[in-house]
XYZ file of C-alpha atoms in Angstrom:
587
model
C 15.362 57.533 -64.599
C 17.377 60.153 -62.001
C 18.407 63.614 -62.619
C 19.529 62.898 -66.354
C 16.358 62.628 -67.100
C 14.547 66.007 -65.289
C 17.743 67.917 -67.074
C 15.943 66.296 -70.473
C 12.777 67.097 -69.286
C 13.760 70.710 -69.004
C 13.362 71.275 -72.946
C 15.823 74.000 -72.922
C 16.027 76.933 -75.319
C 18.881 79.776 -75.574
C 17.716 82.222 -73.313
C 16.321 85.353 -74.147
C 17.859 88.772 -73.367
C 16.988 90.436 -70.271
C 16.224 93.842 -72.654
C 13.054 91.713 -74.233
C 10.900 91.015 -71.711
C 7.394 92.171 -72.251
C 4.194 92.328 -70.419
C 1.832 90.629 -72.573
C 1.397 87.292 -70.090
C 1.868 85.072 -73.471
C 5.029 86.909 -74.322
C 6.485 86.328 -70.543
C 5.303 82.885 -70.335
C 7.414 82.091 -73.646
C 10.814 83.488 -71.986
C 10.363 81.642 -68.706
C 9.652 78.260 -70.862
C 13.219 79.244 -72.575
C 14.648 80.370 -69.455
C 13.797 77.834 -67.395
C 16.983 74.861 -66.795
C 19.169 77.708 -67.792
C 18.776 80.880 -65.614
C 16.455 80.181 -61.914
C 16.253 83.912 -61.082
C 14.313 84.865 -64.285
C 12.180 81.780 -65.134
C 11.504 82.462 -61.522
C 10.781 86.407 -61.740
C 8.892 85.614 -65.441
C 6.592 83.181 -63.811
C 5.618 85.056 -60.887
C 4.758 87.955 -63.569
C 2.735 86.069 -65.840
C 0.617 84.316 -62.342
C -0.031 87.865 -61.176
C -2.308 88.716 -64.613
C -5.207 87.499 -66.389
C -4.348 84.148 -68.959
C -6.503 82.371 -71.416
C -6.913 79.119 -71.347
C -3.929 78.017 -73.598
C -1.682 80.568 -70.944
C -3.094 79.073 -67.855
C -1.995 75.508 -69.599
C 1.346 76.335 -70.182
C 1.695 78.658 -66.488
C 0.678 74.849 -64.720
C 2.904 73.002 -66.870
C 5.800 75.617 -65.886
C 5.177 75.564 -62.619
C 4.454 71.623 -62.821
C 7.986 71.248 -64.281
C 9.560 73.603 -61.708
C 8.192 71.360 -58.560
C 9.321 68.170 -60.540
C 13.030 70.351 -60.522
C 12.980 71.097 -56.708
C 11.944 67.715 -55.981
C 8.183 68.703 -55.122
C 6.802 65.624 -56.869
C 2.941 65.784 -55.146
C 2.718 69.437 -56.555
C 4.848 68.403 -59.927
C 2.054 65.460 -60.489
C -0.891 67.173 -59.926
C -0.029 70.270 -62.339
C 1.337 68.215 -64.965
C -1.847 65.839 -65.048
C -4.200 68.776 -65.483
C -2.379 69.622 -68.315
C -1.443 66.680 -69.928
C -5.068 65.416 -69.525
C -6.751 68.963 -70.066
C -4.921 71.315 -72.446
C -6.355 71.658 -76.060
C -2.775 72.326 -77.523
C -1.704 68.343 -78.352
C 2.086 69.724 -78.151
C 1.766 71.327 -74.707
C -0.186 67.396 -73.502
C 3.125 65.620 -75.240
C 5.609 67.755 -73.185
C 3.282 67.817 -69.811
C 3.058 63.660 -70.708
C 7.059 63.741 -70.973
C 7.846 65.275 -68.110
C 5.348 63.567 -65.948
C 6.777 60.128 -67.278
C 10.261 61.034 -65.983
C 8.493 62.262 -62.591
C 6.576 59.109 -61.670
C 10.124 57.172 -62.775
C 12.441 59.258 -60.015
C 8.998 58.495 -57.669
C 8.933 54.815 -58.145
C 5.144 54.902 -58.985
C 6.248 52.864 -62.265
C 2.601 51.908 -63.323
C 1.613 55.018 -63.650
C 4.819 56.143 -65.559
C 4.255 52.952 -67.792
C 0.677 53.801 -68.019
C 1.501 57.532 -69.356
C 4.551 55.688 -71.599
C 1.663 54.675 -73.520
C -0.006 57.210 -74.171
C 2.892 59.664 -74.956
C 4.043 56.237 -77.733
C 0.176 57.359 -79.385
C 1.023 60.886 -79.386
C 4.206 60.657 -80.976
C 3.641 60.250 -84.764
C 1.073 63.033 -84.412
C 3.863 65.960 -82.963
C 5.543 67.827 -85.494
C 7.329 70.241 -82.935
C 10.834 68.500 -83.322
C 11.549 69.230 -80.006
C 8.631 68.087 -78.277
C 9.567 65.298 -80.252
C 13.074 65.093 -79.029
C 12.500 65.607 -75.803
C 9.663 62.827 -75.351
C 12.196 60.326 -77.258
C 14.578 60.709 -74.620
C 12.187 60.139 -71.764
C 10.666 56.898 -73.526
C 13.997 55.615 -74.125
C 14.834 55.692 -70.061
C 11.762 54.153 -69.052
C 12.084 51.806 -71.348
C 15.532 51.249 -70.577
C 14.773 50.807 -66.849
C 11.883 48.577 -67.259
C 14.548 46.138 -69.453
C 13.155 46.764 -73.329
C 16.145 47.381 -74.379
C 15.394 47.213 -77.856
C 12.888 49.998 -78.019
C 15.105 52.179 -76.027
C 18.217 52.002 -78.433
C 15.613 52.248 -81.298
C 14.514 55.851 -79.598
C 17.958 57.191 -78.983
C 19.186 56.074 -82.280
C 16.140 58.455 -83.695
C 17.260 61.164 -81.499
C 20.915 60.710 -82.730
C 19.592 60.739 -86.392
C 17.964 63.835 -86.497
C 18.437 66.137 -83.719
C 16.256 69.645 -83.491
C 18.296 72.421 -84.166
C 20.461 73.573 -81.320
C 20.834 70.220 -80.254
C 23.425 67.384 -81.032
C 24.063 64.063 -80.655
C 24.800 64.476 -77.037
C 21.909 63.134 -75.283
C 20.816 60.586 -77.905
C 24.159 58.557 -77.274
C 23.764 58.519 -73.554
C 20.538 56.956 -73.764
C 22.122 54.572 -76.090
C 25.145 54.014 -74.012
C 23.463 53.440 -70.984
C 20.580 51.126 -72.763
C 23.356 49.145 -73.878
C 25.208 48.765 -70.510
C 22.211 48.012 -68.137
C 20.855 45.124 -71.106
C 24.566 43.886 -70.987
C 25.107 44.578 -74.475
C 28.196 46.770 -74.178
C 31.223 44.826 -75.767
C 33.297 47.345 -76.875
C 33.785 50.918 -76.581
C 32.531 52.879 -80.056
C 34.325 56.044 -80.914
C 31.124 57.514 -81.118
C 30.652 57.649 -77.327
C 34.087 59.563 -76.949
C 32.577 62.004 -80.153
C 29.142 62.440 -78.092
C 31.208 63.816 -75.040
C 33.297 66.007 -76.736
C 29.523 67.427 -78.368
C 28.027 68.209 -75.045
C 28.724 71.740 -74.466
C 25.646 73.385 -74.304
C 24.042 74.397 -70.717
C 23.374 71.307 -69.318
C 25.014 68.956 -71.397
C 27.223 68.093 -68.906
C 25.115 65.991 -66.903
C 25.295 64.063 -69.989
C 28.834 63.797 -70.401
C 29.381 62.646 -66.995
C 26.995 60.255 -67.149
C 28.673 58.772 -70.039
C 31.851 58.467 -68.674
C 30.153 56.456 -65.741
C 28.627 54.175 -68.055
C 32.496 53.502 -69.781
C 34.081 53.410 -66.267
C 31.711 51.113 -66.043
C 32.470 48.771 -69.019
C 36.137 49.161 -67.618
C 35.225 47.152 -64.342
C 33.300 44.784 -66.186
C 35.976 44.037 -68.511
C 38.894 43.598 -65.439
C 40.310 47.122 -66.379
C 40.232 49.049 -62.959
C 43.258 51.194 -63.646
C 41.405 52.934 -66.513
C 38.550 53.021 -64.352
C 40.326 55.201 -62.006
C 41.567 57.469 -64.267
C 38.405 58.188 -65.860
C 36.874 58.854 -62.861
C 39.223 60.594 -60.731
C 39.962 63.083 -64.000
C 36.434 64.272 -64.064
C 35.141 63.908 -60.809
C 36.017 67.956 -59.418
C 33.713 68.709 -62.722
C 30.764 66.836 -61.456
C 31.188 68.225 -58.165
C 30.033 71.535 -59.527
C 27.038 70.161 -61.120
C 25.453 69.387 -57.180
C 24.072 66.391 -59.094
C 24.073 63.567 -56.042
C 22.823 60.781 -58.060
C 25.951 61.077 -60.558
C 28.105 61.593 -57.671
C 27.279 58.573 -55.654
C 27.568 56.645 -59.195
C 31.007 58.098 -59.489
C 32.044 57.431 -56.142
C 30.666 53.693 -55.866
C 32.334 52.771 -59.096
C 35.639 54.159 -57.548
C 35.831 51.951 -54.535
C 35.067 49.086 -56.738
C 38.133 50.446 -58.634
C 40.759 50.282 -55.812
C 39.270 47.755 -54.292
C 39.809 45.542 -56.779
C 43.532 47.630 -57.237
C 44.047 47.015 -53.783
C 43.907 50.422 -52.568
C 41.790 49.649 -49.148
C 42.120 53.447 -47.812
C 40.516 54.784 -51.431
C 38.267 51.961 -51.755
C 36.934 52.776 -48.295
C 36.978 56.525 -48.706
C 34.904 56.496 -52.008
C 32.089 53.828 -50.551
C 31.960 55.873 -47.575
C 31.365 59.013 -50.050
C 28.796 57.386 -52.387
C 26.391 56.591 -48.992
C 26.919 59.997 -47.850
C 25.630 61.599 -50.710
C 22.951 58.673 -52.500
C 20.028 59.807 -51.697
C 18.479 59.152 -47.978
C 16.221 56.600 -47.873
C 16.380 55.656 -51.107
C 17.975 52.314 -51.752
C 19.473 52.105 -55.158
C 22.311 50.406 -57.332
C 25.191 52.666 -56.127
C 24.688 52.618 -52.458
C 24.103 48.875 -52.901
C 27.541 48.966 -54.283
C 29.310 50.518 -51.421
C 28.523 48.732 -48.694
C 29.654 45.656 -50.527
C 33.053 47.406 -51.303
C 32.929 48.540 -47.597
C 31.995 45.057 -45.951
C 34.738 43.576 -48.205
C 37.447 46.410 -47.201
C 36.557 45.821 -43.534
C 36.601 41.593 -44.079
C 39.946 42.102 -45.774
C 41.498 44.415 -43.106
C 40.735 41.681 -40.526
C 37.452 44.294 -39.008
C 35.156 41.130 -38.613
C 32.664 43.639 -36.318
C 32.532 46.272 -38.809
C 33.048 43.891 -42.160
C 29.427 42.645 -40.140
C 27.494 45.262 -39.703
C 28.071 46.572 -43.998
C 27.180 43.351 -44.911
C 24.003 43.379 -42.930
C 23.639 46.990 -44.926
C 24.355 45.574 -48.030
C 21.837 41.968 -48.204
C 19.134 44.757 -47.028
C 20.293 47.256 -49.782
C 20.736 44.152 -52.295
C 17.233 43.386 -51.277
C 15.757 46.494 -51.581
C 17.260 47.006 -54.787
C 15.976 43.784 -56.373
C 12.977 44.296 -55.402
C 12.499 47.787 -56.782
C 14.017 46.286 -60.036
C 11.288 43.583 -59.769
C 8.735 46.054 -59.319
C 9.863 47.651 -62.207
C 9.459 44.493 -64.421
C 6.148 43.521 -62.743
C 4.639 47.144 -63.524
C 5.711 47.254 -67.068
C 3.633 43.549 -67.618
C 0.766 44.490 -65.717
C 0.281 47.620 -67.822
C 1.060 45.389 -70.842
C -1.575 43.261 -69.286
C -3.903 46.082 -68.945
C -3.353 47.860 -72.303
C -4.061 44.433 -73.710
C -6.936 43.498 -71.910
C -8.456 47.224 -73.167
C -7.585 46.586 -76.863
C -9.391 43.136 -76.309
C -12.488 44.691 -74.660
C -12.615 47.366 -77.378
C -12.959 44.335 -80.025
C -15.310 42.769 -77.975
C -18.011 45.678 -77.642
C -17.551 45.674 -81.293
C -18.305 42.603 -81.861
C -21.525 42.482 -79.462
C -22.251 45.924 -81.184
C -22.427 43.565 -84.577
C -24.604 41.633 -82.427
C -26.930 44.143 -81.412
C -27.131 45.148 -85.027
C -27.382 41.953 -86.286
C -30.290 41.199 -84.224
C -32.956 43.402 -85.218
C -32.374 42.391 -88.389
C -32.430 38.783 -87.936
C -35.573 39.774 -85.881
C -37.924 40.551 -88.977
C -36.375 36.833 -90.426
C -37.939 33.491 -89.622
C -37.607 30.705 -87.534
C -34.613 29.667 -89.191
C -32.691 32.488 -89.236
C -33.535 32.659 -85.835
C -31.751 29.690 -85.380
C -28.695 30.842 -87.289
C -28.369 34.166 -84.919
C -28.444 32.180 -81.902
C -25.751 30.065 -83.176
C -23.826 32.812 -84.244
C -24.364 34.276 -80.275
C -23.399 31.372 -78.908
C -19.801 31.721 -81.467
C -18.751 34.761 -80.260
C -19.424 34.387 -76.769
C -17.477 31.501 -77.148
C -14.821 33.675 -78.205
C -15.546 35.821 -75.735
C -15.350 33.447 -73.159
C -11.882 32.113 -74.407
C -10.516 35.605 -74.587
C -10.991 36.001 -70.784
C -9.548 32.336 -70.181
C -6.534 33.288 -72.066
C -6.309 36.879 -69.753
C -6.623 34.669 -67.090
C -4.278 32.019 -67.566
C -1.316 34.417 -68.638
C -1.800 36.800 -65.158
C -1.239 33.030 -63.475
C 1.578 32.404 -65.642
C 3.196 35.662 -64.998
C 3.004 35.475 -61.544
C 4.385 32.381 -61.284
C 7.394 33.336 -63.028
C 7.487 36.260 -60.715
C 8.456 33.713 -58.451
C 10.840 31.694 -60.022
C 14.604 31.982 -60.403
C 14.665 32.778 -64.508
C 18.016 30.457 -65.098
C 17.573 27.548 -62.427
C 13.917 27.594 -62.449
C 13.859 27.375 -58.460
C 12.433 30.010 -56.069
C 14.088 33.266 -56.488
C 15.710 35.504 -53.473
C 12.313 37.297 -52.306
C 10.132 34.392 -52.903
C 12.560 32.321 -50.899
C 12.603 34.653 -48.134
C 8.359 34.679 -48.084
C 8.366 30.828 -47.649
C 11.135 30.579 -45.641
C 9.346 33.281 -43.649
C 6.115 31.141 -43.271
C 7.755 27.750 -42.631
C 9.609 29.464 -39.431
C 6.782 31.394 -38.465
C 5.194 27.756 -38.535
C 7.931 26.087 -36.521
C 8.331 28.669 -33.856
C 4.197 28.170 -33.105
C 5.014 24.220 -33.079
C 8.501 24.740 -30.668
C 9.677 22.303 -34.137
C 13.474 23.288 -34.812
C 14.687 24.179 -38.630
C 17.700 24.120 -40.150
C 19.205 26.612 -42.985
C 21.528 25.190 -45.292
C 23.943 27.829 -47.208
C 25.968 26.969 -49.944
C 27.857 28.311 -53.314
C 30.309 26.431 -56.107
C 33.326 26.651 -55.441
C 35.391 28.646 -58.249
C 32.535 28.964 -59.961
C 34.186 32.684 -61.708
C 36.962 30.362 -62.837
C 34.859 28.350 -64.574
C 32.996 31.423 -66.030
C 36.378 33.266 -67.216
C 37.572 29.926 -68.681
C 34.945 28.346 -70.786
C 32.537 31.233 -70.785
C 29.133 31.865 -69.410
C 27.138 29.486 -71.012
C 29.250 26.534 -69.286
C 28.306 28.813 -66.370
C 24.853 28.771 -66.425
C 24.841 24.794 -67.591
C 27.017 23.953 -64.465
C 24.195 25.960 -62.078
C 21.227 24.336 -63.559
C 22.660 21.243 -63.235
C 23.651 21.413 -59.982
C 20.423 22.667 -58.631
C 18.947 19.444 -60.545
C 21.564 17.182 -58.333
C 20.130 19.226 -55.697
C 16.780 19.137 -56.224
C 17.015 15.183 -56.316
C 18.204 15.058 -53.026
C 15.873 17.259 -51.113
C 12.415 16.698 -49.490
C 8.948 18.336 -50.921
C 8.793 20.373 -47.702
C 12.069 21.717 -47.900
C 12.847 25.279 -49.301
C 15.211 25.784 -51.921
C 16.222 29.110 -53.413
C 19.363 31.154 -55.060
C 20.121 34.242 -53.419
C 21.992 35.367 -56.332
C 24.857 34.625 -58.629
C 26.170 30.781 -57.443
C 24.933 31.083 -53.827
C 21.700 29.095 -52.869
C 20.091 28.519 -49.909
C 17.978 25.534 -48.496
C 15.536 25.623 -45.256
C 15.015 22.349 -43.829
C 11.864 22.157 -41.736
C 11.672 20.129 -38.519
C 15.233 18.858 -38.907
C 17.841 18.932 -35.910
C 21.397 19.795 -36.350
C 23.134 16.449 -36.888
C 20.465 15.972 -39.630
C 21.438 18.969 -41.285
C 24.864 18.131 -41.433
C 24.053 15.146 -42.830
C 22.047 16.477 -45.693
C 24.215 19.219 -46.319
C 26.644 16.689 -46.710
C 24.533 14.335 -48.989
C 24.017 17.232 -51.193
C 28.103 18.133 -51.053
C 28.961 14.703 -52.453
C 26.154 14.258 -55.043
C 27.764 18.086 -56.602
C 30.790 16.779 -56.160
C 30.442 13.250 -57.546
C 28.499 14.980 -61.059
C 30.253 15.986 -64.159
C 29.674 20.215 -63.993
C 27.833 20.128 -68.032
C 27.110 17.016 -70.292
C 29.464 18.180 -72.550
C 32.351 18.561 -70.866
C 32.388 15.445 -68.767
C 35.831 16.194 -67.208
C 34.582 19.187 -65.500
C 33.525 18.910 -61.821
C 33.152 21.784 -59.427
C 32.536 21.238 -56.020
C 30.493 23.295 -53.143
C 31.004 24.994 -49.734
C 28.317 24.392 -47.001
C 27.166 26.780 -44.041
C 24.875 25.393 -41.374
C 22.554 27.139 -38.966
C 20.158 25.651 -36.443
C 16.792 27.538 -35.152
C 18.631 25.639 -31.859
C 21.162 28.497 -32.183
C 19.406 31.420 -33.494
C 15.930 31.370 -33.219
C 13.253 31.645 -35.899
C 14.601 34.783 -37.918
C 15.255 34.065 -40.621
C 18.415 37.092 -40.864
C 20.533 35.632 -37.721
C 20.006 32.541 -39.717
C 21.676 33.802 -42.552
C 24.404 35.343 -40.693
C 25.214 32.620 -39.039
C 25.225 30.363 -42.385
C 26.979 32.642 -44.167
C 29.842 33.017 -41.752
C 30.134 28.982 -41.509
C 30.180 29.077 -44.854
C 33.020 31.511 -45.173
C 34.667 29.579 -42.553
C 34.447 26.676 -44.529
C 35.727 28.406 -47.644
C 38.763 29.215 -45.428
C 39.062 25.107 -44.226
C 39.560 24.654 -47.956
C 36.298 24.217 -49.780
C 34.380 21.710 -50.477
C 33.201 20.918 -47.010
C 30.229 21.093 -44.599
C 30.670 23.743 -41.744
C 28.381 24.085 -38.836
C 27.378 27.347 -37.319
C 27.949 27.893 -33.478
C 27.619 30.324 -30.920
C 29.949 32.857 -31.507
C 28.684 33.430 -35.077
C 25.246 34.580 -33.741
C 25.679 38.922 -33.657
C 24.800 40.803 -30.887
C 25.556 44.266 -32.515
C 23.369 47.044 -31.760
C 22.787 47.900 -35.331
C 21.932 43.881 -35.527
C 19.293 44.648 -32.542
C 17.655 47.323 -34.076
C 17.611 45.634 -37.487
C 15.725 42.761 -35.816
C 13.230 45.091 -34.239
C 12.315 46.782 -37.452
């Protein structure tokens, strides 16, 4: 979602001229809905007219959804929600409900509350073949498409923005369909190559407001650019536009812009720029609000800082980036986890719905089996017991998938072992458990060496064969009471409860040689990667499980530098004593 989507929600109309206005309150309330996205000072003026007189119902409808669209604009999303609900779940005019629906979807997506937005998703997807207003239409295609997009249906979402690319309302062009289908394509990984259509959709967005669009595109290609090891074209795409975007006091866009930049020059080499454009992006992403571009930065900042030999500072960004990274995930993972509860949900209705029916067939059934005789007595009851049956196995089913479900909430989706936040909850519990008992714990840290080598030479599906089967190798040597996750990409973690130092050496070491001494896939014997080890002791660090992974991770950078393939403990001097640290810990 983000500020693409409230400029799509804005359902802008040329504006009428100032000469027309009128003071019929249905008159005034149609040039503030044309006015509004386009000219502030007389949607503004118009509105305030139109609230001082008397409206019928179908006025008072659209006044709240005006004024409901104008909080959601100014970022007054309690106000926006409540005036967009009444409508959408009171007006009598079915357009006025789609657009109210619309806009409220793309409100509860910039708010996170992404059950409800799912929630309203459906309802605006039964709406939709009913609206004949072809911008209504348009307008709710585009929001669907994000949500969609965001809660990883990819499929849907390009099938929406293809529609709106087909046949857009007059006034309108292909503009905003293709950056729904751009971006759909580049968040479900599906962007290969760059279609001349994309370059054809920017050079169509010139009407007021389109360029929120256009920049957005050019994102999304600077984007593919960085993906496909072309930084220098990065650069240019996004240095050449970026004064235009400036002027559009969009701060989403700009902390996209800026984030992809210092992955640019980092990656160019260009430390100042690289560390002048992550800086930027934080400055402007929005305050406490962790999301994909500030995530970014800090990375390219720790790694500028690492690079430029400012271990203190390289420190305290990474500790901003694994809690951004964090924070991130787990906002994507709410994301997913709404978007199958509601599934859930909707389900579970549609089954209740053919339930009542059939106990309504019951109920009918039964007075007339009641004037029968014995026999078909007999036949009712088995018919009863039949559907209840049915009934019965319905809820099993219901039951059995929410277990399912959130079970693979849990689980890493490649290696089948726990994923980051599901690591960090046990590990959580087993230290919790340890500190009570004064028993020590040990936290293993490790990731393949190469392992992008591998990637770039034989592709990714070697890739992901070479991680599965090294968690197998790894899962063979470890204890049922030990914890074993991946953080993410080809770095996995093990805790190892009541275990001393020495011991943890020794496993880490066990588990180096049986990687190591293991062909990488089954079909490719001669490949062999090997793995770098971190080790941190509760001795050292306590029972937190953060200094812990600190002070891993910087033994296992350390032994990176020693040459890979080794086991390196943690000591001492890896433990921080930052401030920032200090106050992380507290909170």
């Amino acid at each position: 979602m983000g500020v693409v989507a409230v400029a799509m929600a804005g359902f802008t109309v040329p504006v009428a001229a100032k000469g027309e206005s009128t003071s019929a309150p249905s008159a005034l309330l149609a040039e503030a809905d044309k006015a509004k996205g386009a000219d502030d000072g007389r949607f503004e003026r118009l509105l305030q007219d139109a609230g001082d007189m008397a409206l019928s119902p179908h006025d008072r409808a659209l006044y709240d959804f005006l004024r409901g669209w104008r909080a959601t604009w100014v970022g007054d999303y309690e106000s926006g929600k409540r005036l967009l609900e009444g409508v959408a779940d009171g007006s009598s005019d079915v357009v006025l409900r789609f657009r109210a629906t619309a806009t409220l979807i793309n409100l509860l997506g910039v708010g996170h509350r992404y059950e409800e937005a799912y929630l309203r998703l459906a309802r605006l997807q039964e709406m939709m073949p009913s609206i004949r207003d072809k911008r209504a239409r348009f307008m709710g295609l585009g929001e669907a498409s994000q949500l969609l997009s965001s809660a990883g249906q990819f499929d849907q979402a390009e099938s929406y923005a293809r529609e709106m690319i087909a046949d857009p309302p007059p006034g309108e062009t292909i503009c905003k369909g293709v950056q729904h289908l751009l971006r759909a394509r580049r968040e479900g990984g599906r962007l290969d190559t760059l279609d001349p259509l994309y370059d054809e959709a920017i050079a169509a967005c010139t009407r007021p407001g389109d360029a929120v669009f256009a920049q957005t595109m050019r994102a999304d290609i600077a984007a593919f650019y960085l993906a496909h090891d072309r930084p220098s074209e990065a650069v240019k795409i996004l240095t050449t536009h970026r004064d235009e975007l400036r002027g559009l006091n969009y701060p989403v866009l700009m902390a996209e812009f800026d984030a992809l930049l210092g992955q640019a020059y980092l990656r160019l080499g260009d430390m100042a720029n690289a560390r002048r454009s992550a800086l930027s992006a934080v400055a402007v992403a929005i305050r406490d609000e962790f999301t994909d571009s500030r995530r970014s930065a800090y990375e390219v900042l720790y790694k500028v800082e690492q690079r430029l030999g400012n271990l203190d500072a390289a420190l305290g960004y990474h500790e901003r980036f694994m809690a951004a990274d964090k924070a991130y995930l787990n906002d994507i993972s709410a994301r997913s986890l709404a978007f199958q509860m509601v599934d859930q949900q909707l389900q579970a209705r549609k089954n209740e719905v053919e339930a009542l029916n059939k106990q309504n067939e019951i109920l009918r059934l039964t007075g007339t089996l009641a004037r029968k005789e014995v026999e078909t007595g007999r036949l009712y009851i088995f018919v009863l017991l039949m559907c209840l049956a049915v009934i019965a196995w319905i809820v099993l089913w219901l039951r059995r998938s929410q277990l399912r479900f959130m079970k693979l909430a849990r689980r890493d989706g490649l290696t089948g072992i726990c994923n980051r936040e599901h690591f960090v909850d046990q590990s959580d519990r087993v230290l919790a458990y340890g500190a009570r008992s004064d028993r020590g714990a040990c936290l293993i840290l490790f990731d393949l060496d190469h392992f992008k080598s591998v990637n770039d030479t034989y592709g990714h599906a070697v890739g992901d064969e070479t991680l599965k089967r090294a968690v197998d190798v790894c899962r063979r040597a470890l204890h049922a009471c030990d914890v074993f996750g991946r953080l993410g990409g080809e770095e996995f973690a093990v805790l190892l409860p009541d275990c001393n130092p020495a011991q943890a050496r020794a496993r880490a070491e066990q588990l180096r040689l049986s990687i190591a001494a293991t062909s990488a896939t089954q079909s490719m014997p001669h490949l062999h990667v090997t793995a770098s080890f971190g080790v941190a002791s509760t001795m050292q660090c306590g029972f937190e499980l953060h200094r812990l992974l600190v002070v891993a991770d910087a033994a296992l950078y350390r032994a990176k530098r020693a040459g890979r393939n080794c086991v390196t403990l943690g000591d001492t001097a890896d433990i921080p004593d930052s401030p920032y640290l200090a106050s992380e810990a507290r909170g």
